[in-house]
Amino acid sequence: MSSVTIKDIAKLAGVSHTTVSRALNDSPLINPETKERIKAIAASMNYTPNYSARSLVLDRSYNLGLFFTTLHTGTSAGFLYEAIKGVNDVIKDGYNLIVRGIDDYKSFHKVNRKNFDGILIMSQSDSDQSFIEYASDKEIPLVVLNRPVEGVQVMNFVPDDQSGAYRLTEYLVQQGHRHIAIIEGKQGFKSTQARREGYCEALHKHGIFVPEAYYVSGNYDLESGHAAMSKLLELPDRPTAVFCCNDDMALGAVKAVTERGLSVPEDISVAGFDDNLFSAFMSPALTTVRRPIEELSRAGAEKLLKFIETKHSEQSLVLFHTELVIRDSVKSI
Amino acid sequence: MSSVTIKDIAKLAGVSHTTVSRALNDSPLINPETKERIKAIAASMNYTPNYSARSLVLDRSYNLGLFFTTLHTGTSAGFLYEAIKGVNDVIKDGYNLIVRGIDDYKSFHKVNRKNFDGILIMSQSDSDQSFIEYASDKEIPLVVLNRPVEGVQVMNFVPDDQSGAYRLTEYLVQQGHRHIAIIEGKQGFKSTQARREGYCEALHKHGIFVPEAYYVSGNYDLESGHAAMSKLLELPDRPTAVFCCNDDMALGAVKAVTERGLSVPEDISVAGFDDNLFSAFMSPALTTVRRPIEELSRAGAEKLLKFIETKHSEQSLVLFHTELVIRDSVKSI
DNA sequence: CATAGAAATGCACACGTTAACAATGCTATT
DNA sequence: AATAGCATTGTTAACGTGTGCATTTCTATG
């Protein structure tokens, strides 16, 4: 039927709707006995509050946004999964989590303070800078994950990709590799740049020169890893190790190796980045860098909620440690 | 600053707020010239409507729910990803998509007609039957994906898992296998049952007896596939082929094979189910059954939107064809 | 006993939007 | 010229909830 309102309850309880509102919100103004009585009646009528009405007067939407740069190419399934899980673990029953790709919005019209109590942006590219600025402009409480953002004052949680890539590359060098290629991430993504820089930094420090042909572009998906590795394998001066900028591409790369009758790591070593759920179960198990996306998402969500409650924020940029995970896909030579 | 309302616009335009409302909603009642003038003013003040107010009076929330049985064990990353992508592709700017695990709700309180214009349930288990009944009871427009649901009148979109499993198993038999084991899905999930039944049906039809030890339980995640295959490999009468009830477990299973120095498919054949994004890139590429989750989600979302618009639904159960995908992980013997 | 003050409840309005109905001015038809 | 009818705009109430202020009742204190 039509839903019951506090006025219906009031009528039945013989009080005003004000008293009902206060009782259900546990106001100290109300006599404990009446309070209990009203709550009982409400339960028996199985009343559920109209959040639209509440939102209107309280100026809160109870909506939280989790936005990705895109839900299409560049965002891996594991990445999405971990982020959603992390955030959903933190938010209580009181909030709705709205998930969307920024590039799915034709206009940002609907994104404003009335509609969102807060926003988490899983930012992967400079391309969403305009969205970040828009949200900041609208004074929506804002947490940006994954990418360090400049120019705008936001709460920022990012994994230290560069030093992760650095340590991984250094590890390859320590295993005796001197011919190390890189399969890069999606063009324009900040993470692509950070990982390449870590890679270059390590090689430069050890005085290793990288020929142009060892830089191969990819876009973070499986196929691009496969295609890139295929190119590398046909090089006259084939590398002994390949750093793939994420695990998806590493899986594709390994495939390219095995389908030529070669093997990892005997004929060529492969390393990845992210430590996806599946990476430990690849054959061979993938050496990679763990990026704590779920923890980072959880921390971001907690911070956002606290900010919404207290309107007070302290720290603005938090770096999350990335960790070298050594498995079996790199050979010592 | 504080946001602008239609009354502010009205004041500036020298008309009543009703006229503004009508103008912005393209009512034919309004003189085209005033309409344009008002729209211009609204844009210049960069007005954005308060959806809470609109929701209150129109009795629509502009929220759509996409609910999973759980976001924890049993839901693979690829599954979540495809579903979200499919639905988000369909819904327009006008709707918010709220993603959540049903088991994350302490109480269903917030789930009601006022808060959700419609709900998609990606149902994986009988355990969410109570949620489905709850939503149906509240008369929320409801689409159930992935699992055929009984007892409740809903719009239902499900992949034909059983016949997929049947065809896959029959294929294994055609390749000469007579010792075929199964690594099962999560206990209590409907898909687990359907796939087992397809498997049994095929073997029974070909008069093949399955020893008790060939039924090994799993829970759809990588580790369980690994553990289950480890058990099978230690059997005195080792199977020649193993049907893993999803691709994640197949990956784990392959791992168990290779880390014993054996190889797929030379020493043992492995098949999966789902056709995850990564399956084509495994080594060897996985023979599996494609389950069109993204298409199915898209179809479900379209149906839901149409129902919300027209309040009219025709067909109630739609079966989606599953397709055998033959790759390299099964040997002919 | 008078009264100050606390405890409990109600009245009335606000939030921003839509829509039924009323009102106004104008045109065309008789 | 009177009037019916159309085009356009305004008046007012409604959606369900929360809250400042007024009101009532009761208790304790001098």
XYZ file of C-alpha atoms (C1' of nucleotides) in Angstrom:
726
model
C 0.000 0.000 0.000
C 0.881 3.599 0.431
C 3.629 3.905 2.955
C 3.166 4.978 6.533
C 4.463 8.321 7.735
C 5.183 9.739 11.139
C 1.799 11.406 11.030
C 0.079 8.050 10.814
C 2.036 6.923 13.814
C 1.187 10.112 15.648
C -2.506 9.598 15.095
C -2.345 6.082 16.428
C -0.273 7.074 19.420
C -2.366 10.108 20.188
C 0.547 12.517 20.038
C 1.836 15.094 17.585
C 4.069 14.142 14.693
C 6.786 16.221 16.317
C 6.868 13.899 19.271
C 7.089 10.913 16.966
C 9.969 12.443 15.058
C 11.816 13.130 18.275
C 11.097 9.712 19.702
C 12.396 7.906 16.666
C 15.506 10.032 16.658
C 16.154 9.304 20.305
C 15.828 12.871 21.418
C 16.428 13.322 25.168
C 13.425 15.609 25.281
C 10.999 12.729 25.129
C 9.758 10.727 28.079
C 11.407 7.306 27.936
C 8.075 5.566 28.254
C 6.358 7.400 25.409
C 9.510 6.910 23.417
C 9.323 3.154 23.790
C 5.637 3.126 23.082
C 6.064 5.108 19.888
C 8.936 2.980 18.724
C 6.819 -0.100 19.274
C 3.986 1.332 17.244
C 6.350 2.384 14.492
C 7.801 -1.103 14.333
C 4.387 -2.707 14.280
C 3.306 -0.540 11.371
C 6.691 -1.278 9.872
C 7.478 2.287 9.249
C 10.435 3.296 7.122
C 11.466 6.916 6.960
C 11.290 8.815 3.711
C 14.855 9.748 3.043
C 13.960 12.277 0.402
C 12.031 14.304 2.934
C 14.746 13.967 5.507
C 17.374 14.901 2.960
C 15.457 17.968 1.988
C 15.284 19.431 5.454
C 18.622 18.191 6.760
C 20.487 19.024 3.597
C 22.134 15.614 3.481
C 21.665 13.034 0.785
C 23.155 9.954 2.447
C 24.801 9.285 -0.893
C 28.494 8.636 -1.331
C 30.083 8.501 -4.763
C 32.859 6.216 -5.919
C 34.014 7.387 -9.308
C 36.502 5.844 -11.674
C 38.183 7.580 -14.545
C 36.506 5.060 -16.785
C 34.907 1.678 -16.498
C 36.217 0.701 -19.876
C 39.771 0.230 -21.031
C 42.406 0.947 -18.407
C 40.472 -0.160 -15.366
C 41.097 -3.790 -14.561
C 38.454 -5.954 -12.977
C 40.558 -6.610 -9.898
C 41.118 -2.928 -9.367
C 37.407 -2.173 -9.447
C 36.659 -5.107 -7.232
C 39.134 -4.221 -4.521
C 38.088 -0.605 -4.446
C 34.394 -1.362 -4.130
C 35.029 -3.975 -1.491
C 37.245 -1.677 0.538
C 34.783 1.176 0.531
C 31.720 -0.954 1.126
C 33.403 -2.546 4.111
C 33.651 0.798 5.787
C 30.434 2.625 5.091
C 27.598 1.795 7.376
C 24.007 1.036 6.602
C 23.333 4.737 6.586
C 24.958 5.478 3.248
C 24.407 4.489 -0.342
C 27.453 3.895 -2.470
C 27.077 5.081 -6.036
C 29.559 3.645 -8.520
C 30.231 5.201 -11.874
C 32.780 5.993 -14.530
C 33.416 9.694 -14.891
C 33.390 9.369 -18.650
C 29.855 8.026 -18.445
C 28.579 11.437 -17.413
C 27.381 13.610 -20.228
C 27.061 16.475 -17.813
C 28.074 16.809 -14.188
C 24.757 18.428 -13.454
C 23.621 15.815 -10.999
C 26.854 15.884 -9.074
C 26.481 18.467 -6.343
C 26.391 18.934 -2.611
C 22.718 18.146 -2.394
C 23.162 14.821 -4.085
C 26.409 13.658 -2.586
C 27.510 13.972 0.998
C 30.953 13.026 -0.189
C 32.911 11.646 -3.102
C 35.771 9.243 -3.560
C 37.561 9.537 -6.857
C 39.714 6.677 -7.978
C 41.723 8.848 -10.245
C 43.869 7.294 -12.894
C 44.550 10.129 -15.220
C 44.963 13.853 -15.497
C 41.876 13.705 -17.650
C 39.686 13.692 -14.585
C 41.284 16.821 -13.222
C 38.357 18.851 -14.470
C 35.963 16.625 -12.595
C 38.024 16.990 -9.442
C 38.041 20.730 -9.797
C 34.332 20.736 -10.441
C 33.627 18.731 -7.292
C 35.987 20.846 -5.267
C 34.307 23.953 -6.591
C 30.939 22.677 -5.488
C 32.452 22.177 -2.038
C 31.670 18.494 -1.974
C 33.815 16.653 0.575
C 36.390 14.989 -1.596
C 38.901 12.188 -1.331
C 41.138 11.400 -4.259
C 42.680 7.966 -4.386
C 45.475 6.521 -6.449
C 46.820 9.669 -8.060
C 48.510 12.658 -6.439
C 46.546 15.709 -7.414
C 47.876 19.225 -7.645
C 46.285 22.620 -7.615
C 43.270 21.535 -5.633
C 43.063 21.099 -1.895
C 41.820 17.531 -1.346
C 42.405 14.554 0.888
C 44.753 12.393 -1.107
C 45.678 8.725 -0.731
C 48.137 7.274 -3.182
C 50.322 4.201 -3.502
C 53.980 4.899 -3.991
C 54.206 3.468 -7.490
C 57.481 5.008 -8.395
C 59.497 3.524 -5.566
C 57.771 0.192 -6.129
C 58.842 0.195 -9.751
C 62.292 1.271 -8.662
C 62.718 -1.607 -6.235
C 61.365 -4.127 -8.693
C 63.710 -2.965 -11.421
C 66.639 -2.957 -9.038
C 65.742 -6.501 -8.096
C 65.902 -7.500 -11.750
C 69.344 -5.951 -11.974
C 70.453 -7.755 -8.857
C 69.383 -11.014 -10.466
C 71.925 -10.317 -13.164
C 69.685 -8.820 -15.842
C 71.097 -6.061 -17.990
C 68.655 -6.161 -20.880
C 65.403 -5.103 -19.302
C 62.441 -3.934 -21.332
C 59.262 -2.245 -20.161
C 55.681 -2.662 -21.323
C 54.014 0.582 -20.442
C 50.553 1.392 -19.132
C 47.873 3.429 -20.739
C 49.000 6.681 -22.255
C 48.091 9.674 -20.134
C 47.638 7.725 -16.915
C 49.630 9.057 -14.029
C 50.558 5.582 -12.874
C 52.096 4.879 -16.256
C 54.427 7.771 -15.794
C 55.348 6.958 -12.177
C 56.211 3.381 -12.997
C 58.293 4.315 -15.975
C 60.175 6.817 -13.881
C 60.924 4.253 -11.187
C 62.162 1.925 -13.888
C 64.357 4.539 -15.528
C 65.713 5.758 -12.225
C 66.855 2.300 -11.193
C 68.496 1.527 -14.510
C 70.152 4.884 -14.658
C 71.524 4.471 -11.178
C 73.108 1.199 -12.204
C 74.448 2.692 -15.372
C 72.354 0.554 -17.657
C 71.455 1.926 -21.044
C 68.026 1.199 -22.474
C 67.600 1.059 -26.235
C 64.547 2.781 -27.663
C 63.031 -0.502 -28.763
C 62.777 -1.658 -25.156
C 60.042 0.859 -24.447
C 56.821 -0.695 -25.698
C 53.469 0.886 -25.193
C 50.451 -0.890 -23.757
C 47.157 0.101 -22.203
C 46.868 -2.069 -19.094
C 44.754 -4.758 -20.660
C 45.591 -8.367 -21.396
C 45.728 -8.063 -25.149
C 48.072 -5.133 -25.136
C 50.486 -7.105 -22.964
C 50.320 -9.948 -25.402
C 50.908 -7.719 -28.402
C 53.754 -5.845 -26.754
C 55.597 -8.986 -25.742
C 55.190 -10.373 -29.232
C 57.020 -7.334 -30.537
C 59.807 -7.716 -28.008
C 60.344 -11.360 -28.819
C 60.976 -10.554 -32.434
C 63.697 -8.102 -31.634
C 67.159 -9.168 -32.814
C 68.521 -8.183 -29.411
C 65.856 -9.738 -27.231
C 65.697 -8.596 -23.581
C 66.319 -11.103 -20.806
C 63.681 -9.581 -18.565
C 60.484 -7.585 -19.108
C 58.789 -5.313 -16.631
C 55.060 -5.198 -17.347
C 53.347 -2.194 -15.814
C 50.499 -4.264 -14.471
C 49.687 -7.896 -13.853
C 47.028 -8.122 -16.530
C 49.570 -7.232 -19.155
C 52.053 -9.632 -17.565
C 49.577 -12.456 -18.029
C 49.161 -11.510 -21.667
C 52.938 -11.274 -22.033
C 53.532 -14.710 -20.575
C 51.014 -16.050 -23.037
C 52.963 -14.558 -25.918
C 56.084 -16.298 -24.642
C 54.571 -19.725 -24.182
C 52.739 -19.773 -27.468
C 56.113 -19.461 -29.176
C 57.258 -22.599 -27.397
C 59.448 -20.597 -25.059
C 59.104 -20.567 -21.318
C 59.084 -18.173 -18.392
C 61.460 -17.721 -16.649
C 63.905 -20.067 -18.428
C 63.976 -18.186 -21.707
C 62.827 -14.810 -20.502
C 61.910 -13.319 -17.143
C 58.672 -11.431 -16.584
C 57.593 -9.170 -13.738
C 54.321 -7.351 -13.147
C 52.763 -4.691 -10.990
C 49.659 -4.639 -8.722
C 49.647 -8.129 -7.273
C 46.243 -9.068 -8.541
C 44.325 -11.850 -6.891
C 45.288 -14.224 -9.670
C 48.979 -13.401 -9.815
C 50.085 -15.937 -7.213
C 48.286 -18.603 -9.219
C 49.826 -17.966 -12.558
C 52.267 -20.479 -13.946
C 54.878 -19.518 -13.027
C 53.717 -17.483 -10.064
C 54.293 -13.862 -10.903
C 56.930 -11.692 -9.304
C 55.300 -8.314 -8.896
C 54.728 -5.298 -6.672
C 51.819 -5.321 -4.298
C 49.656 -2.232 -4.352
C 47.276 -2.121 -1.408
C 44.196 -0.868 -3.219
C 41.694 -2.331 -0.821
C 43.426 -0.880 2.247
C 43.819 2.435 0.530
C 40.153 2.528 -0.398
C 39.175 1.640 3.102
C 41.376 4.359 4.554
C 39.973 6.863 2.102
C 36.408 5.987 2.964
C 37.091 6.231 6.686
C 38.669 9.593 6.238
C 35.769 10.824 4.156
C 33.201 9.730 6.706
C 35.102 11.337 9.507
C 35.315 14.537 7.561
C 31.613 14.522 6.867
C 30.892 14.085 10.560
C 33.357 16.551 11.956
C 34.094 18.872 9.048
C 37.677 18.663 10.128
C 40.616 17.273 8.201
C 44.276 17.190 9.088
C 46.593 15.345 6.782
C 46.247 15.902 3.103
C 48.581 13.516 1.298
C 49.144 9.961 2.481
C 51.555 7.692 0.645
C 50.892 3.972 0.799
C 53.858 1.686 0.793
C 54.182 -0.700 -2.140
C 55.856 -4.001 -1.564
C 58.034 -6.180 -3.754
C 56.567 -9.678 -3.988
C 59.122 -12.208 -5.163
C 57.763 -15.348 -6.773
C 58.919 -17.526 -9.640
C 58.757 -15.585 -12.869
C 62.219 -14.068 -12.695
C 65.342 -16.117 -13.175
C 68.729 -15.314 -11.723
C 71.311 -15.222 -14.517
C 27.786 29.674 -1.737
C 24.350 28.472 -0.867
C 22.732 26.983 -3.895
C 20.238 28.740 -6.092
C 16.628 27.627 -6.267
C 13.882 28.168 -8.749
C 12.584 30.974 -6.555
C 15.807 32.886 -6.973
C 15.473 32.498 -10.696
C 11.854 33.556 -10.521
C 12.745 36.752 -8.695
C 15.368 37.635 -11.250
C 13.106 36.861 -14.165
C 10.146 38.644 -12.680
C 7.846 35.631 -12.863
C 6.476 33.105 -10.426
C 8.481 30.067 -9.408
C 5.833 27.901 -11.041
C 6.627 29.400 -14.390
C 10.285 28.695 -13.833
C 9.584 25.098 -12.942
C 7.497 24.674 -16.051
C 10.026 26.366 -18.253
C 12.867 24.188 -17.094
C 10.760 21.106 -17.558
C 9.864 22.118 -21.088
C 6.189 22.386 -20.402
C 4.171 23.302 -23.513
C 2.198 25.730 -21.389
C 4.972 28.274 -21.387
C 5.574 30.886 -24.031
C 8.654 29.842 -25.999
C 10.268 33.223 -25.521
C 9.920 33.319 -21.738
C 11.043 29.743 -21.696
C 14.282 30.609 -23.426
C 14.798 33.639 -21.257
C 14.341 31.645 -18.081
C 16.607 28.878 -19.241
C 19.273 31.420 -19.976
C 18.990 32.933 -16.541
C 19.081 29.511 -14.915
C 22.219 28.633 -16.803
C 23.882 31.921 -15.929
C 23.219 31.373 -12.248
C 24.317 27.820 -12.790
C 21.319 26.352 -11.200
C 21.132 22.675 -10.363
C 17.861 21.190 -9.191
C 17.499 19.768 -5.732
C 16.720 16.146 -6.350
C 15.587 15.521 -2.815
C 12.800 18.028 -3.210
C 11.855 16.667 -6.578
C 11.950 13.139 -5.258
C 9.695 14.053 -2.396
C 6.921 15.395 -4.527
C 7.297 13.075 -7.502
C 7.764 9.998 -5.387
C 10.795 8.912 -7.388
C 14.304 8.575 -6.041
C 16.298 8.292 -9.258
C 18.198 5.526 -7.526
C 18.742 2.080 -9.007
C 20.218 -0.726 -6.944
C 22.587 -3.411 -8.134
C 22.890 -5.991 -5.403
C 25.142 -9.000 -5.167
C 24.673 -11.916 -2.835
C 27.999 -10.990 -1.339
C 31.040 -8.983 -2.278
C 33.275 -11.408 -0.474
C 33.982 -15.035 -1.224
C 32.047 -16.435 -4.172
C 31.895 -13.299 -6.262
C 34.790 -13.083 -8.671
C 36.250 -9.770 -9.707
C 35.415 -10.333 -13.349
C 31.816 -11.103 -12.539
C 31.393 -7.876 -10.590
C 33.159 -5.922 -13.271
C 31.062 -7.164 -16.156
C 27.829 -6.650 -14.299
C 28.596 -3.081 -13.303
C 29.825 -2.260 -16.760
C 26.749 -3.726 -18.402
C 24.311 -1.866 -16.209
C 26.173 1.424 -16.262
C 26.249 1.314 -20.035
C 22.497 1.344 -20.128
C 21.342 3.743 -17.472
C 21.312 7.337 -18.456
C 22.558 10.353 -16.613
C 19.256 10.484 -14.807
C 19.900 7.564 -12.510
C 22.333 6.735 -9.760
C 23.562 3.180 -9.568
C 24.017 1.915 -6.041
C 26.211 -1.161 -5.668
C 26.180 -3.315 -2.598
C 26.441 -6.825 -1.193
C 23.205 -8.018 0.323
C 25.095 -9.484 3.249
C 26.442 -6.031 4.035
C 23.008 -4.899 5.127
C 22.312 -5.256 8.799
C 18.718 -4.361 8.127
C 16.834 -3.831 4.894
C 15.268 -0.738 6.382
C 16.663 1.634 3.815
C 15.583 -0.514 0.914
C 12.110 0.596 -0.083
C 10.120 2.148 -2.863
C 10.961 5.663 -1.799
C 14.664 4.993 -1.985
C 14.861 2.833 -5.056
C 12.998 3.250 -8.300
C 14.119 -0.229 -9.170
C 16.483 -3.009 -8.218
C 18.676 -5.481 -10.046
C 19.684 -8.466 -8.011
C 22.623 -10.504 -9.177
C 21.493 -13.528 -7.296
C 23.892 -16.333 -6.690
C 22.273 -18.260 -3.934
C 18.990 -19.250 -2.367
C 20.221 -17.300 0.633
C 19.067 -14.082 -0.942
C 15.570 -15.384 -1.457
C 14.454 -13.486 1.630
C 15.820 -10.275 0.200
C 14.033 -10.900 -3.076
C 10.800 -11.543 -1.257
C 11.307 -8.448 0.824
C 11.826 -6.282 -2.237
C 8.910 -7.861 -4.018
C 6.764 -7.279 -0.959
C 7.667 -3.615 -0.967
C 6.586 -3.526 -4.593
C 9.917 -2.301 -5.830
C 10.362 -2.969 -9.552
C 12.627 -5.965 -9.551
C 14.892 -7.782 -11.973
C 16.695 -10.887 -10.859
C 19.760 -11.897 -12.800
C 21.774 -15.069 -12.906
C 19.526 -17.359 -10.881
C 16.031 -18.597 -11.697
C 13.807 -17.611 -8.837
C 10.656 -19.357 -7.776
C 7.668 -18.344 -5.733
C 8.004 -14.664 -6.520
C 6.841 -12.909 -9.646
C 9.888 -11.101 -11.022
C 11.591 -10.341 -14.288
C 14.246 -13.001 -14.543
C 17.353 -13.201 -16.736
C 19.542 -16.252 -16.357
C 22.331 -17.955 -18.269
C 21.685 -21.555 -19.124
C 24.442 -22.993 -16.946
C 23.214 -26.520 -16.989
C 23.249 -26.987 -20.722
C 26.608 -25.226 -20.877
C 28.062 -27.693 -18.411
C 26.407 -30.485 -20.322
C 27.962 -29.506 -23.632
C 31.369 -28.993 -22.095
C 31.313 -32.367 -20.405
C 30.128 -34.030 -23.551
C 33.003 -32.408 -25.384
C 35.433 -33.911 -22.883
C 33.906 -37.300 -23.536
C 34.184 -36.796 -27.278
C 37.858 -36.076 -26.836
C 38.194 -39.544 -25.418
C 38.109 -38.831 -21.705
C 36.413 -41.338 -19.446
C 37.886 -40.301 -16.111
C 36.472 -36.850 -15.593
C 36.449 -35.142 -12.212
C 34.630 -31.994 -11.150
C 35.722 -29.187 -8.861
C 32.510 -27.736 -7.569
C 31.441 -24.173 -6.831
C 30.460 -22.660 -3.564
C 28.062 -24.710 -1.496
C 24.529 -23.379 -1.608
C 24.972 -21.415 -4.814
C 22.432 -22.239 -7.470
C 25.032 -22.155 -10.205
C 26.995 -24.836 -8.396
C 24.038 -27.113 -8.577
C 23.184 -26.357 -12.221
C 26.716 -27.022 -13.384
C 26.981 -30.234 -11.470
C 23.718 -31.401 -12.950
C 24.870 -30.663 -16.484
C 28.045 -32.590 -15.777
C 26.217 -35.573 -14.302
C 23.647 -35.620 -17.046
C 26.276 -35.787 -19.777
C 28.264 -38.527 -18.088
C 25.176 -40.512 -17.310
C 24.008 -40.288 -20.871
C 27.294 -41.729 -22.041
C 27.194 -44.415 -19.415
C 30.230 -43.193 -17.565
C 30.454 -43.930 -13.883
C 31.930 -41.298 -11.570
C 33.667 -42.438 -8.390
C 32.895 -40.486 -5.243
C 36.436 -39.133 -5.049
C 35.957 -37.293 -8.345
C 33.553 -34.833 -6.753
C 35.706 -32.256 -4.997
C 34.259 -29.194 -3.345
C 35.456 -25.660 -3.960
C 34.100 -22.179 -3.434
C 34.775 -20.381 -6.718
C 38.012 -18.749 -5.634
C 41.539 -19.349 -6.858
C 42.838 -21.043 -3.757
C 40.036 -23.528 -3.566
C 40.745 -24.579 -7.149
C 44.361 -25.068 -6.264
C 43.567 -27.096 -3.181
C 41.005 -29.230 -4.945
C 43.293 -30.095 -7.839
C 46.050 -30.966 -5.376
C 43.736 -33.546 -3.877
C 42.828 -34.980 -7.248
C 46.442 -35.325 -8.291
C 47.197 -37.473 -5.294
C 44.466 -39.909 -6.108
C 45.705 -43.417 -7.036
C 43.292 -43.385 -9.955
C 43.943 -39.889 -11.236
C 41.402 -38.391 -13.651
C 42.467 -37.515 -17.189
C 40.324 -34.389 -17.272
C 38.947 -31.987 -14.683
C 35.941 -29.721 -15.065
C 36.382 -26.658 -12.852
C 33.118 -24.884 -12.150
C 34.601 -21.486 -12.886
C 37.688 -20.044 -14.512
C 39.177 -18.703 -11.315
C 39.326 -22.191 -9.902
C 40.664 -23.473 -13.207
C 43.573 -21.064 -12.939
C 44.292 -22.299 -9.422
C 43.981 -25.877 -10.629
C 46.429 -25.388 -13.466
C 48.825 -23.937 -10.950
C 48.580 -27.072 -8.828
C 49.426 -29.140 -11.892
C 52.433 -27.158 -13.020
C 53.989 -26.823 -9.598
C 54.197 -30.612 -9.492
C 56.210 -30.549 -12.681
C 53.273 -31.809 -14.704
C 51.714 -29.997 -17.568
C 48.323 -29.088 -18.974
C 47.021 -30.576 -21.203
C 49.727 -33.209 -21.747
C 49.404 -34.847 -18.343
C 45.912 -33.754 -17.470
C 43.219 -31.749 -19.208
C 41.465 -28.826 -17.520
C 38.293 -26.966 -18.452
C 36.606 -24.023 -16.816
C 33.369 -22.056 -16.834
C 32.552 -18.338 -17.330
C 35.109 -17.304 -19.916
C 36.707 -14.605 -17.829
C 38.658 -11.865 -19.500
C 41.913 -13.538 -18.608
C 40.988 -17.056 -19.730
C 42.114 -16.672 -23.308
C 45.487 -15.518 -22.034
C 46.228 -18.365 -19.710
C 48.936 -20.812 -20.621
C 47.518 -22.929 -22.075
C 44.496 -20.904 -23.156
C 41.524 -22.251 -21.259
C 38.730 -24.259 -22.793
C 35.624 -23.041 -21.082
C 31.993 -21.999 -21.402
C 31.177 -18.408 -22.104
C 28.535 -16.858 -19.904
C 27.325 -13.526 -21.255
C 27.175 -11.642 -17.973
C 27.641 -8.216 -19.450
C 24.927 -8.722 -22.074
C 22.628 -10.207 -19.521
C 23.148 -7.277 -17.181
C 22.539 -4.854 -19.962
C 19.339 -6.605 -20.959
C 18.189 -6.656 -17.363
C 18.832 -2.971 -16.916
C 17.016 -2.098 -20.101
C 14.059 -4.141 -19.043
C 14.004 -2.526 -15.627
C 14.077 0.974 -17.054
C 11.318 0.189 -19.479
C 9.225 -1.218 -16.690
C 9.750 1.853 -14.567
C 8.646 4.054 -17.427
C 5.667 2.081 -18.588
C 4.771 -0.074 -15.583
C 4.288 -2.836 -18.080
C 6.174 -6.105 -18.331
C 5.645 -9.038 -20.634
C 8.132 -11.832 -20.518
C 9.203 -13.086 -17.163
C 11.976 -15.638 -17.646
C 14.663 -15.192 -20.292
C 17.333 -17.831 -20.734
C 20.676 -16.695 -22.092
C 22.564 -19.077 -24.249
C 25.939 -20.264 -22.985
C 28.588 -21.105 -25.486
C 31.342 -23.687 -25.518
C 34.711 -22.025 -26.132
C 37.320 -24.485 -27.281
C 40.930 -23.523 -26.677
C 44.043 -25.444 -25.732
C 43.655 -26.855 -22.258
C 41.983 -30.112 -23.246
C 43.860 -32.879 -25.030
C 42.314 -35.463 -27.290
C 43.227 -38.927 -26.063
C 1.954 28.476 49.829
C 3.930 30.845 46.009
C 6.942 30.454 42.474
C 11.075 29.298 39.811
C 12.538 26.050 36.979
C 12.705 21.648 34.755
C 10.490 18.101 31.908
C 7.498 16.925 28.281
C 4.755 18.004 24.459
C 2.587 20.741 20.683
C 2.240 24.521 17.079
C 3.724 26.335 13.086
C 6.945 26.904 9.695
C 10.758 25.629 6.638
C 13.227 22.818 3.044
C 12.604 23.074 -2.922
C 9.853 21.223 -6.034
C 5.455 20.030 -8.776
C 0.565 20.475 -10.093
C -4.458 21.330 -9.671
C -7.060 25.125 -10.147
C -7.881 30.052 -10.737
C -7.112 34.196 -13.150
C -5.850 37.177 -16.814
C -5.513 38.859 -21.442
C -6.173 38.048 -26.146
C -8.276 36.261 -30.552
C -11.801 34.627 -33.339
C -16.445 33.541 -34.100
C -21.254 34.603 -34.088
C -20.221 43.848 -29.850
C -20.651 39.992 -26.900
C -18.721 35.789 -25.744
C -16.479 31.374 -26.099
C -12.194 29.547 -25.969
C -7.265 29.487 -26.063
C -2.628 30.849 -24.437
C -0.076 32.161 -20.698
C 0.907 33.034 -15.983
C -0.057 33.055 -10.915
C -1.971 31.240 -6.322
C -1.871 27.869 -3.297
C -1.348 23.505 -1.375
C 1.100 19.311 -0.998
C 5.030 15.805 -0.402
C 7.355 13.964 4.848
C 10.528 15.421 7.984
C 13.012 18.326 11.536
C 13.264 22.249 14.819
C 12.717 26.991 17.192
C 9.618 28.631 20.149
C 5.529 28.547 22.968
C 2.821 26.010 26.146
C 1.562 22.992 29.735
C 2.347 20.177 33.669
C 4.932 18.779 37.424
C 8.547 19.167 41.097
C 11.339 21.305 44.364
C 12.762 25.147 46.922
C 12.364 29.135 49.805
